[in-house]
Amino acid sequence: MRPEPPIEVSPNHPMFGIAAISHTPSTGIVEIEFTDGRRSQGDIGLITEADYIRHTIFDIATSTLRVNLLNGSDVTMKIGTVRTAVDHPVVYLDQNHWIDMARHAVGSPQLSPERRQVCKRIAELAEAGQIILPVSAAHLGEIAKKADRQRTEVAQVMLKLSQGWQMCSPLRVEDHELSQIFASGPALTKSQVFTVEPGAMWSSRTEQQLPAPSEQDPLPADLESLVGRLTWATAMVETFVDTRRLVSDAGLRKTDRWAASFQELAVHVRGNPKARQQLRLVTRVRFMSDINDELTAAAGAAGLTPEQFYQWSLTQSEHDLAAVPMLGRFRELVHLRVSNADDKWEGNDLNDTLYLCCASGYANIVVGEKKTVSYLLRMKGKVPDGAEVFRRLEDALPSIEAALE
């Protein structure tokens, strides 16, 4: 692949004349390398929270942060700017396929020769920047359940191959799609869903505002944005490679209750002839009740009265929900699964549903877990066109190669 041209820094930019900035957290030393070869050092103090990073180098021309970890591994994070856009095929991998990518990276004998070759090719394409392999909060949640080497190996491969690309939180996507429905807002672009923007993988509903810059020593806007991006990239690396096992018991209980409520509905429908006759209505009402707070907030923000919202829910909701990529898939998946009471709902289904419905609505290719992919394939023609979806990496590779052309 032809290398990307270097980023040009205008003479009035605060970074003009600088080639690279390196930082060693354990000493607090920062070194600036200028384009004319000069070097300058300064001490910004120790950063005690940097538990896994030995050294970082921010390269201005490529807008990348090279991170050297204490275990000797290196990862490169794309920092980007507000103008950074998706210009290569996006391939979203479910957690089990990332595990296979990690097995390939460490030479595990658990992989078949065929899968090993496929993983090798996908890794080559990602490292060359020819495809984008984004990570998501769902991936981080899954690896956080592990500890020590089992977590570290997968986390490092994720960081190395994703290069800083994230999938936006599905809750943010949901908010945007509801605004699109009620306020006739613009459709989301691929570059909004897959991005290097700081914190994109987290939900905007719970994010905290950063402290305002000091009035005594304000940073130029461009430099303040860059500091935020570098801080996010460093924090992302630290969070992924953290070896401690972290599980939210409260969160697990909530997702278990969520799954149980759908399982109860599926069993009720199977034993109730009237409910079976009105199945689409039953599943639509259940789906809308699941996102009721978000629905009513979006309708209110668009100026709908309670009566107008009620009429919309009766007459237009089925059509309008089916017209948006993520929520259309989520709604259809609820219908298909409630139709089959033998398919037991589990707490982890919430992640699979949210993240795979989001990815398949906006990516080019999705390789997911078998059950959810089966449901996604059955939706064709009922939801907007989106990603090609596959159960196996071997099946996806020909489509990945075709997308490159």
Coordinates of C-alpha atoms in Angstrom, one line a residue:
M1 CA 0.0 0.0 0.0
R2 CA 1.2 3.5 -0.8
P3 CA 2.3 5.2 2.4
E4 CA 0.1 8.1 3.6
P5 CA 1.7 11.6 2.9
P6 CA 3.2 13.3 6.0
I7 CA 0.9 15.8 7.8
E8 CA 1.9 19.4 7.1
V9 CA 2.0 21.7 10.0
S10 CA 1.3 25.4 9.2
P11 CA 3.7 28.0 10.4
N12 CA 1.2 29.5 12.8
H13 CA 0.5 26.2 14.5
P14 CA 2.0 25.8 18.0
M15 CA 3.6 22.5 16.9
F16 CA 5.4 24.0 13.9
G17 CA 9.1 23.1 13.7
I18 CA 8.7 20.1 16.0
A19 CA 9.3 16.6 14.6
A20 CA 8.6 14.4 17.7
I21 CA 7.9 14.5 21.4
S22 CA 9.0 11.7 23.7
H23 CA 8.1 11.0 27.3
T24 CA 9.3 8.6 29.9
P25 CA 6.7 8.3 32.7
S26 CA 9.0 6.8 35.3
T27 CA 11.4 9.8 35.2
G28 CA 9.0 12.5 34.1
I29 CA 11.5 13.5 31.3
V30 CA 10.0 15.0 28.1
E31 CA 12.3 15.5 25.1
I32 CA 11.3 17.6 22.1
E33 CA 13.0 16.9 18.8
F34 CA 12.9 19.8 16.3
T35 CA 12.8 19.5 12.5
D36 CA 16.2 21.1 12.3
G37 CA 17.8 18.4 14.5
R38 CA 17.9 20.3 17.8
R39 CA 16.7 18.6 21.0
S40 CA 15.3 20.1 24.2
Q41 CA 14.5 18.3 27.5
G42 CA 12.3 19.2 30.4
D43 CA 11.0 17.5 33.6
I44 CA 7.2 17.4 34.0
G45 CA 7.2 15.2 37.1
L46 CA 6.5 11.5 37.6
I47 CA 3.2 10.0 36.5
T48 CA 2.5 7.3 39.1
E49 CA -0.6 6.0 37.2
A50 CA 1.4 4.9 34.2
D51 CA 1.8 1.3 35.4
Y52 CA 2.5 -0.5 32.1
I53 CA 4.1 2.1 29.8
R54 CA 7.9 2.6 29.6
H55 CA 8.2 5.2 26.9
T56 CA 6.1 7.1 24.3
I57 CA 7.0 9.0 21.2
F58 CA 4.5 11.2 19.4
D59 CA 5.5 11.6 15.7
I60 CA 4.1 14.8 14.3
A61 CA 4.3 13.9 10.6
T62 CA 2.2 10.8 10.9
S63 CA 0.1 11.9 13.9
T64 CA 0.8 8.6 15.7
L65 CA 1.8 7.8 19.2
R66 CA 4.3 4.9 19.5
V67 CA 4.0 3.3 23.0
N68 CA 6.7 1.0 24.4
L69 CA 5.3 -1.2 27.2
L70 CA 7.2 -2.4 30.2
N71 CA 7.0 -6.0 28.8
G72 CA 8.9 -4.9 25.7
S73 CA 6.0 -4.8 23.3
D74 CA 5.2 -1.8 21.1
V75 CA 1.9 -0.5 19.9
T76 CA 1.1 2.4 17.6
M77 CA -2.0 4.6 18.2
K78 CA -3.4 6.8 15.5
I79 CA -4.0 10.2 17.1
G80 CA -5.7 11.9 14.1
T81 CA -7.6 15.2 14.1
V82 CA -11.2 16.3 13.9
R83 CA -10.9 15.8 10.1
T84 CA -9.7 12.2 10.3
A85 CA -12.1 10.0 8.4
V86 CA -12.6 6.3 7.6
D87 CA -11.0 5.7 4.2
H88 CA -10.5 1.9 4.3
P89 CA -12.8 -1.1 4.8
V90 CA -14.0 -1.5 8.4
V91 CA -13.9 -5.1 9.7
Y92 CA -15.5 -5.6 13.1
L93 CA -14.5 -8.8 15.0
D94 CA -16.4 -10.3 17.8
Q95 CA -14.4 -11.3 20.9
N96 CA -14.0 -15.0 20.0
H97 CA -12.3 -14.0 16.7
W98 CA -10.0 -11.5 18.5
I99 CA -9.0 -14.5 20.7
D100 CA -8.0 -16.4 17.6
M101 CA -6.0 -13.4 16.4
A102 CA -4.1 -13.4 19.7
R103 CA -3.6 -17.2 19.4
H104 CA -2.0 -16.6 16.0
A105 CA 0.2 -13.8 17.4
V106 CA 1.7 -16.1 20.1
G107 CA 1.9 -19.2 17.9
S108 CA -0.7 -21.2 19.7
P109 CA -1.1 -24.8 18.5
Q110 CA -4.9 -24.5 19.1
L111 CA -5.4 -22.9 15.6
S112 CA -5.8 -25.0 12.5
P113 CA -3.3 -24.3 9.7
E114 CA -6.1 -22.8 7.6
R115 CA -7.2 -20.4 10.4
R116 CA -3.6 -19.5 11.2
Q117 CA -3.1 -18.4 7.6
V118 CA -6.3 -16.3 7.6
C119 CA -5.3 -14.6 10.9
K120 CA -1.9 -13.9 9.5
R121 CA -3.4 -12.2 6.4
I122 CA -5.9 -10.1 8.4
A123 CA -3.1 -9.0 10.8
E124 CA -0.9 -8.0 7.8
L125 CA -3.7 -5.9 6.3
A126 CA -4.5 -4.2 9.7
E127 CA -0.8 -3.4 10.4
A128 CA -0.4 -2.0 6.9
G129 CA -3.4 0.3 7.5
Q130 CA -5.4 -1.3 4.6
I131 CA -8.3 -2.3 6.8
I132 CA -9.6 -0.8 10.1
L133 CA -10.1 -3.3 12.9
P134 CA -11.9 -1.2 15.6
V135 CA -12.2 -2.1 19.2
S136 CA -15.2 -1.4 21.4
A137 CA -16.2 -1.1 25.0
A138 CA -17.7 -4.6 24.6
H139 CA -14.2 -6.0 23.9
L140 CA -12.8 -4.2 26.9
G141 CA -15.6 -5.5 29.1
E142 CA -14.8 -9.1 27.9
I143 CA -11.1 -9.0 28.5
A144 CA -11.6 -7.3 31.9
K145 CA -13.1 -10.5 33.1
K146 CA -9.7 -12.2 32.5
A147 CA -6.4 -11.7 34.3
D148 CA -2.6 -12.1 33.8
R149 CA -1.3 -13.6 30.5
Q150 CA -4.7 -14.6 29.1
R151 CA -5.8 -11.0 29.2
T152 CA -2.5 -9.4 28.2
E153 CA -2.1 -11.4 25.0
V154 CA -5.5 -10.5 23.7
A155 CA -5.3 -6.9 24.8
Q156 CA -2.0 -6.3 23.1
V157 CA -3.1 -7.8 19.8
M158 CA -6.3 -5.6 20.0
L159 CA -4.2 -2.5 20.6
K160 CA -1.6 -3.4 17.9
L161 CA -4.1 -4.1 15.2
S162 CA -6.8 -1.5 16.0
Q163 CA -4.2 1.3 16.1
G164 CA -6.5 3.5 18.1
W165 CA -9.7 3.0 16.1
Q166 CA -12.8 2.5 18.1
M167 CA -16.4 1.8 17.4
C168 CA -18.6 4.5 18.9
S169 CA -20.8 3.5 21.9
P170 CA -24.0 2.0 20.6
L171 CA -25.9 4.2 23.1
R172 CA -24.5 7.2 21.3
V173 CA -25.6 5.7 18.0
E174 CA -29.0 5.0 19.4
D175 CA -29.4 8.6 20.5
H176 CA -28.5 9.8 17.0
E177 CA -30.8 7.4 15.3
L178 CA -33.7 8.5 17.5
S179 CA -32.9 12.1 16.6
Q180 CA -32.9 11.1 13.0
I181 CA -36.4 9.6 13.4
F182 CA -38.0 12.4 15.3
A183 CA -36.1 15.5 14.2
S184 CA -35.3 14.4 10.6
G185 CA -31.6 14.7 11.4
P186 CA -28.9 13.5 9.1
A187 CA -28.0 9.9 9.0
L188 CA -24.8 8.8 10.7
T189 CA -21.7 8.4 8.6
K190 CA -19.2 5.6 8.9
S191 CA -16.6 8.1 10.1
Q192 CA -18.9 9.0 13.0
V193 CA -19.4 5.4 14.1
F194 CA -15.7 4.3 13.6
T195 CA -13.3 6.9 14.9
V196 CA -10.2 7.9 16.8
E197 CA -12.0 10.6 18.7
P198 CA -11.2 10.5 22.4
G199 CA -13.7 8.5 24.5
A200 CA -15.9 7.6 21.6
M201 CA -16.4 4.0 22.9
W202 CA -18.0 5.3 26.1
S203 CA -21.7 6.4 26.4
S204 CA -22.2 10.1 26.3
R205 CA -25.0 9.7 28.9
T206 CA -22.5 9.2 31.7
E207 CA -19.3 11.0 30.5
Q208 CA -18.0 13.8 32.7
Q209 CA -16.9 17.2 31.5
L210 CA -13.2 17.8 31.6
P211 CA -11.9 20.6 33.8
A212 CA -11.7 23.9 32.1
P213 CA -8.1 25.0 31.2
S214 CA -6.4 27.4 33.6
E215 CA -7.3 31.0 32.9
Q216 CA -3.8 32.0 34.0
D217 CA -2.1 29.8 31.4
P218 CA -4.6 28.7 28.7
L219 CA -3.4 26.4 25.9
P220 CA -4.0 27.3 22.3
A221 CA -7.1 25.4 21.1
D222 CA -5.2 23.2 18.7
L223 CA -2.7 22.3 21.4
E224 CA -5.4 21.6 24.0
S225 CA -7.1 19.3 21.5
L226 CA -3.9 17.4 20.9
V227 CA -3.1 17.0 24.6
G228 CA -6.6 15.5 25.0
R229 CA -6.0 13.1 22.2
L230 CA -2.6 12.0 23.5
T231 CA -4.0 11.6 27.0
W232 CA -6.8 9.4 25.7
A233 CA -4.5 7.2 23.6
T234 CA -2.2 6.7 26.6
A235 CA -5.1 5.9 28.9
M236 CA -6.6 3.5 26.4
V237 CA -3.4 1.6 26.2
E238 CA -3.1 1.5 30.0
T239 CA -6.7 0.3 30.4
F240 CA -6.5 -2.5 27.9
V241 CA -3.2 -4.0 29.2
D242 CA -4.1 -3.7 32.9
T243 CA -3.7 -7.2 34.2
R244 CA -6.2 -6.9 37.1
R245 CA -9.5 -8.8 36.8
L246 CA -12.4 -6.3 37.0
V247 CA -16.0 -7.4 37.0
S248 CA -19.1 -5.3 38.0
D249 CA -21.4 -7.6 40.0
A250 CA -24.1 -5.0 39.9
G251 CA -23.8 -4.8 36.2
L252 CA -24.0 -8.5 35.8
R253 CA -27.2 -8.6 37.9
K254 CA -28.8 -6.0 35.8
T255 CA -28.0 -7.8 32.5
D256 CA -29.3 -11.1 34.0
R257 CA -32.6 -9.4 34.9
W258 CA -32.8 -7.9 31.4
A259 CA -32.3 -11.3 29.8
A260 CA -34.7 -13.0 32.2
S261 CA -37.5 -10.5 31.2
F262 CA -37.1 -11.4 27.5
Q263 CA -37.0 -15.1 28.3
E264 CA -40.2 -14.8 30.3
L265 CA -41.9 -13.0 27.4
A266 CA -40.8 -15.7 24.9
V267 CA -42.2 -18.5 27.1
H268 CA -45.5 -16.5 27.6
V269 CA -45.8 -16.0 23.8
R270 CA -45.3 -19.7 23.1
G271 CA -48.2 -20.6 25.5
N272 CA -50.6 -17.9 24.5
P273 CA -52.4 -18.2 21.1
K274 CA -53.6 -14.6 21.1
A275 CA -50.0 -13.3 21.7
R276 CA -48.7 -15.5 18.9
Q277 CA -51.3 -14.0 16.5
Q278 CA -50.2 -10.5 17.4
L279 CA -46.5 -11.3 17.6
R280 CA -45.1 -8.3 15.8
L281 CA -47.1 -6.0 17.9
V282 CA -46.1 -7.8 21.1
T283 CA -42.4 -7.7 20.2
R284 CA -42.5 -4.0 19.1
V285 CA -44.2 -2.9 22.4
R286 CA -41.6 -4.9 24.3
F287 CA -38.7 -3.4 22.3
M288 CA -40.0 0.1 22.7
S289 CA -40.5 -0.3 26.4
D290 CA -36.8 -1.4 26.6
I291 CA -35.8 2.0 25.2
N292 CA -38.7 4.0 26.6
D293 CA -36.6 6.7 28.3
E294 CA -34.6 7.3 25.2
L295 CA -37.6 7.3 22.9
T296 CA -39.5 9.8 25.0
A297 CA -36.5 12.1 25.5
A298 CA -35.8 12.2 21.7
A299 CA -39.5 12.8 20.9
G300 CA -39.6 15.6 23.5
A301 CA -36.4 17.2 22.2
A302 CA -38.0 17.2 18.7
G303 CA -41.0 19.0 20.1
L304 CA -43.6 16.2 19.9
T305 CA -46.5 16.5 22.3
P306 CA -47.5 13.4 24.3
E307 CA -50.5 12.9 22.0
Q308 CA -48.2 13.1 18.9
F309 CA -45.8 10.6 20.4
Y310 CA -48.7 8.2 21.1
Q311 CA -50.0 8.5 17.6
W312 CA -46.5 7.9 16.2
S313 CA -46.1 4.8 18.4
L314 CA -49.4 3.4 17.0
T315 CA -49.0 4.3 13.3
Q316 CA -45.4 5.0 12.3
S317 CA -43.0 3.4 14.8
E318 CA -42.7 0.0 13.0
H319 CA -41.7 1.7 9.8
D320 CA -39.5 4.4 11.3
L321 CA -37.5 2.0 13.5
A322 CA -37.0 -0.4 10.6
A323 CA -35.5 2.5 8.6
V324 CA -32.4 3.1 10.8
P325 CA -29.4 0.7 10.8
M326 CA -28.8 -0.2 14.4
L327 CA -32.2 0.1 16.1
G328 CA -33.8 -1.6 13.1
R329 CA -31.6 -4.6 13.6
F330 CA -32.1 -4.6 17.4
R331 CA -35.9 -4.4 17.0
E332 CA -35.9 -7.3 14.4
L333 CA -33.6 -9.4 16.6
V334 CA -35.9 -9.0 19.5
H335 CA -38.8 -10.2 17.3
L336 CA -36.9 -13.2 16.0
R337 CA -35.6 -14.3 19.4
V338 CA -38.9 -13.9 21.3
S339 CA -40.5 -16.0 18.5
N340 CA -38.3 -18.9 19.7
A341 CA -38.7 -19.7 23.4
D342 CA -36.1 -22.5 23.1
D343 CA -33.4 -19.9 22.5
K344 CA -32.5 -19.1 26.1
W345 CA -31.6 -15.5 26.8
E346 CA -28.5 -14.8 28.9
G347 CA -27.0 -11.7 30.4
N348 CA -24.2 -11.5 27.8
D349 CA -26.7 -11.3 25.0
L350 CA -27.1 -7.6 25.8
N351 CA -23.5 -7.0 24.6
D352 CA -23.9 -9.2 21.5
T353 CA -27.2 -7.6 20.6
L354 CA -26.1 -4.0 21.0
Y355 CA -22.6 -4.2 19.6
L356 CA -23.2 -6.6 16.7
C357 CA -26.4 -4.8 15.6
C358 CA -24.4 -1.5 15.7
A359 CA -21.4 -2.9 13.8
S360 CA -23.5 -4.7 11.2
G361 CA -25.4 -1.5 10.5
Y362 CA -22.3 0.6 9.7
A363 CA -19.2 -1.5 9.1
N364 CA -18.2 -3.2 5.8
I365 CA -17.7 -6.7 7.3
V366 CA -18.6 -8.2 10.6
V367 CA -17.4 -11.6 11.9
G368 CA -19.5 -12.5 14.9
E369 CA -20.6 -15.3 17.1
K370 CA -22.8 -17.9 15.4
K371 CA -26.2 -17.3 17.0
T372 CA -26.3 -13.5 16.6
V373 CA -25.0 -13.8 13.0
S374 CA -27.7 -16.3 12.2
Y375 CA -30.3 -13.8 13.3
L376 CA -28.6 -10.9 11.4
L377 CA -28.6 -13.0 8.2
R378 CA -32.4 -13.6 8.5
M379 CA -33.0 -9.8 8.6
K380 CA -31.9 -9.2 5.0
G381 CA -34.5 -7.1 3.2
K382 CA -36.2 -6.0 6.5
V383 CA -33.5 -3.5 7.6
P384 CA -31.2 -1.0 5.8
D385 CA -28.2 -2.6 3.9
G386 CA -25.1 -2.8 6.1
A387 CA -22.1 -5.0 6.6
E388 CA -21.6 -8.5 5.2
V389 CA -21.8 -10.8 8.2
F390 CA -19.9 -14.0 8.7
R391 CA -19.5 -16.7 11.4
R392 CA -15.9 -17.6 10.5
L393 CA -12.8 -15.7 9.6
E394 CA -12.1 -18.1 6.8
D395 CA -15.5 -17.2 5.2
A396 CA -14.9 -13.5 5.7
L397 CA -11.5 -13.2 4.2
P398 CA -12.5 -13.3 0.5
S399 CA -15.0 -10.4 1.1
I400 CA -12.2 -8.5 3.0
E401 CA -9.9 -8.9 0.0
A402 CA -12.7 -7.9 -2.4
A403 CA -13.4 -4.8 -0.3
L404 CA -9.8 -3.7 -0.8
E405 CA -10.3 -3.5 -4.5

